[in-house]
Amino acid sequence: MIKQKDIFLGSEGDAWYARNKAHYQNLPEGADALLDFVLQQQLSPKKVLEIGCANGRRLELFHKTFDADCYGVDVSTSAIKEGESQSPALNLTVGSADKLDYPDESFDMIIFGFCLYLCDRNDLFQIAAQADRVLKDGGYIIIQDFHPATPYKNEYSHKAGIFSYKMNNSNLFLWNPAYSQFALEISTHGDKSMRVIEDERVSISLLYKDLANAYRQK
C-alpha cells in the first residue's frame, strides 16, 4: 500500500500548494499567527527549522524578526523552488518529517507548520524521534495543527485514498519526561466562536525540552 508521504512527495504536495498559493499571497504583509504567538511568549530563536514550510513565507518573517538562521522542509517541490527564488537567505529542502538530514542538536526551535495531520500514522514515532534528535536541549517545539478532544480521521477531500488524521499532536512528545507544555492557544481558521465545533478546532502548542533535568535523583 502506497504511503501518504509518497503521494504528497510525488504530486499532491505541489497540488496542495497550487490550491493554497493565493492564500499566502493575500495575507497582509508581516501577518502570521504563529509569529505573534512566539513574540507573546517572549522567545527569540536563533536557529529555526520549520517542517511543512511551504514557500518559506513564515521563515522569512522569523529571519527578519529574530535575525535567525532559518531552515525549512516541505513535500512540495514547486513551493521550495519558489521559496528559494524569493528568499535566498533561507535554507529550504524538499523532504518529509520522518527523515531530517541535519546534525544532532542543530536547532533551538522546531515548528510543525500544520502538516502532522497528513502524515502516515506508522511514521509518527520516527517523526518525533527525528525532531527530538535535531533539537537542542533547552529548545522549543511548536505544533500548529488540529486539536480535537479525541483522535479521529476524515477522508481527504482533494484525493481519494488519503486521510486527515486529527489528534493532540503534542502527545507525540509529552509522554517523555524531557518535554513540558509551556503554552497552548486554541482557536480556529476563522471565527473563534467556531471553537465549540470539534472539526474546526486548531491549536498552537509550545513544548520545552529539558533533558538535563527530566529525572530527579532520589
XYZ file of C-alpha atoms in Angstrom:
218
model
C 0.000 0.000 0.000
C 1.403 3.361 -1.034
C 2.151 5.775 1.790
C 0.595 9.228 2.045
C 4.124 10.633 2.273
C 4.938 9.267 -1.186
C 1.701 10.622 -2.659
C 2.495 14.103 -1.366
C 6.131 13.948 -2.454
C 5.001 12.695 -5.872
C 2.242 15.122 -6.862
C -0.200 16.063 -4.121
C 2.270 18.346 -2.346
C 2.501 20.511 -5.458
C -1.275 20.302 -5.952
C -1.837 21.401 -2.349
C 0.466 24.371 -2.819
C -1.237 25.363 -6.090
C -4.609 25.386 -4.301
C -3.310 27.426 -1.380
C -0.812 29.752 -3.066
C -3.327 32.597 -3.352
C -3.937 32.400 0.394
C -0.265 33.090 1.099
C -0.172 35.904 -1.449
C -3.241 37.605 0.037
C -2.036 37.631 3.641
C -1.219 41.109 4.986
C 2.495 41.794 4.934
C 4.121 40.547 8.126
C 0.972 38.809 9.377
C 1.438 35.371 10.929
C -0.405 33.952 13.938
C 2.460 31.664 14.906
C 4.994 34.501 14.839
C 2.647 36.546 17.029
C 2.437 33.585 19.413
C 6.243 33.324 19.648
C 6.535 37.054 20.346
C 3.859 36.799 23.053
C 5.882 34.012 24.671
C 8.919 36.345 24.677
C 11.064 33.882 22.749
C 13.913 34.844 20.436
C 15.089 31.778 18.480
C 18.382 31.927 16.626
C 18.232 28.737 14.544
C 14.805 27.588 13.384
C 13.551 24.577 11.436
C 10.015 24.559 10.039
C 8.608 21.229 8.873
C 5.814 21.915 6.410
C 7.212 25.311 5.461
C 5.516 25.720 2.028
C 7.389 28.556 0.270
C 9.117 29.712 3.455
C 6.978 32.805 3.998
C 6.850 32.309 7.763
C 10.557 31.526 7.958
C 11.335 34.761 6.136
C 9.405 36.616 8.869
C 11.354 34.748 11.575
C 14.608 35.587 9.799
C 13.743 39.284 9.685
C 12.268 39.463 13.195
C 14.900 37.497 15.120
C 17.881 37.593 12.741
C 17.624 33.803 12.889
C 19.168 31.190 10.623
C 16.110 29.521 9.139
C 15.697 26.094 7.567
C 12.607 24.568 6.016
C 11.375 21.195 4.772
C 8.312 20.644 2.600
C 6.934 17.921 0.330
C 6.155 20.415 -2.469
C 8.954 20.890 -4.983
C 7.225 23.911 -6.522
C 6.839 25.611 -3.131
C 10.505 25.052 -2.279
C 11.676 26.328 -5.683
C 9.559 29.457 -5.266
C 10.902 29.992 -1.760
C 14.497 29.613 -2.911
C 13.888 32.258 -5.564
C 12.060 34.723 -3.321
C 14.016 34.230 -0.083
C 17.651 33.301 -0.822
C 18.645 33.744 2.836
C 16.599 30.658 3.769
C 17.818 27.056 3.616
C 14.941 25.127 2.038
C 14.749 21.425 1.182
C 12.223 19.067 -0.378
C 11.610 16.247 2.075
C 9.415 14.776 4.786
C 9.244 14.915 8.561
C 10.414 11.343 9.150
C 13.877 11.922 7.662
C 15.637 15.142 8.659
C 19.073 15.496 7.107
C 20.611 17.683 9.814
C 23.182 17.001 12.551
C 22.099 16.217 16.110
C 21.113 19.206 18.263
C 21.095 21.656 15.345
C 18.117 23.864 16.239
C 16.775 25.802 19.199
C 13.248 25.864 17.718
C 11.359 23.397 15.527
C 7.979 24.296 14.042
C 5.486 21.773 12.705
C 3.541 24.033 10.352
C 0.147 22.357 10.010
C 1.445 19.151 8.458
C 1.218 16.389 11.060
C -2.452 15.667 10.328
C -1.449 14.372 6.880
C 1.495 12.230 7.982
C 1.340 8.439 7.895
C 0.378 7.058 11.286
C 3.149 4.455 11.298
C 5.706 7.249 10.817
C 4.750 9.215 13.940
C 7.343 7.682 16.271
C 10.055 8.264 13.663
C 8.874 11.854 13.134
C 9.033 12.568 16.863
C 12.431 10.870 17.169
C 13.871 12.885 14.291
C 12.615 16.179 15.718
C 13.972 15.304 19.159
C 17.327 14.344 17.653
C 17.899 17.660 15.866
C 16.522 19.840 18.706
C 18.981 21.184 21.261
C 18.352 20.570 24.933
C 16.702 23.752 26.158
C 14.981 24.186 22.791
C 11.331 24.523 21.831
C 8.903 22.652 19.606
C 5.852 24.498 18.292
C 2.994 22.491 16.804
C 0.211 24.152 14.832
C -2.476 21.644 13.898
C -5.990 20.408 14.576
C -6.924 19.950 18.235
C -9.868 17.564 18.745
C -10.964 16.179 22.097
C -10.289 12.624 20.887
C -8.429 11.245 17.834
C -10.357 10.630 14.609
C -9.853 10.706 10.844
C -11.635 12.288 7.872
C -11.369 11.426 4.211
C -9.098 13.965 2.499
C -11.336 15.921 0.135
C -8.824 16.504 -2.673
C -7.564 12.990 -3.462
C -9.040 9.549 -2.904
C -7.272 7.188 -0.545
C -5.810 9.881 1.711
C -6.998 10.693 5.228
C -6.680 13.679 7.523
C -5.791 12.375 10.995
C -6.765 14.682 13.824
C -5.350 14.318 17.326
C -3.491 16.229 20.015
C -0.058 16.006 18.405
C 1.687 17.380 21.490
C 1.289 13.890 22.936
C 3.958 12.683 20.495
C 6.408 14.376 22.865
C 4.662 14.878 26.208
C 4.903 11.208 27.192
C 8.644 11.895 27.536
C 9.646 13.473 30.890
C 12.072 15.724 28.993
C 9.156 17.664 27.471
C 6.737 20.097 29.108
C 3.942 22.133 27.586
C 4.517 25.806 28.340
C 1.598 27.305 26.402
C -1.478 26.306 24.404
C -3.623 28.595 22.271
C -6.862 27.120 20.914
C -8.558 28.851 18.009
C -9.937 28.133 14.514
C -9.031 29.077 10.969
C -11.595 31.869 11.214
C -14.175 32.997 13.769
C -13.114 31.959 17.278
C -16.741 31.227 18.156
C -16.343 28.118 15.986
C -14.024 26.574 18.592
C -17.013 24.714 20.011
C -17.156 22.663 16.786
C -14.588 19.897 17.134
C -13.778 19.694 13.420
C -12.926 23.426 13.341
C -10.677 23.475 16.404
C -6.972 24.178 15.855
C -4.192 24.979 18.281
C -0.674 26.283 18.662
C 1.240 24.341 21.308
C 4.598 25.320 22.812
C 6.751 22.482 24.162
C 10.043 22.876 26.018
C 12.818 20.265 26.046
C 14.807 19.882 29.276
C 16.502 16.507 29.196
C 19.168 17.601 31.669
C 16.561 17.984 34.429
C 13.983 15.421 33.315
C 14.765 12.899 36.053
C 15.301 13.920 39.640
C 17.632 11.745 41.686
C 16.270 10.064 44.797
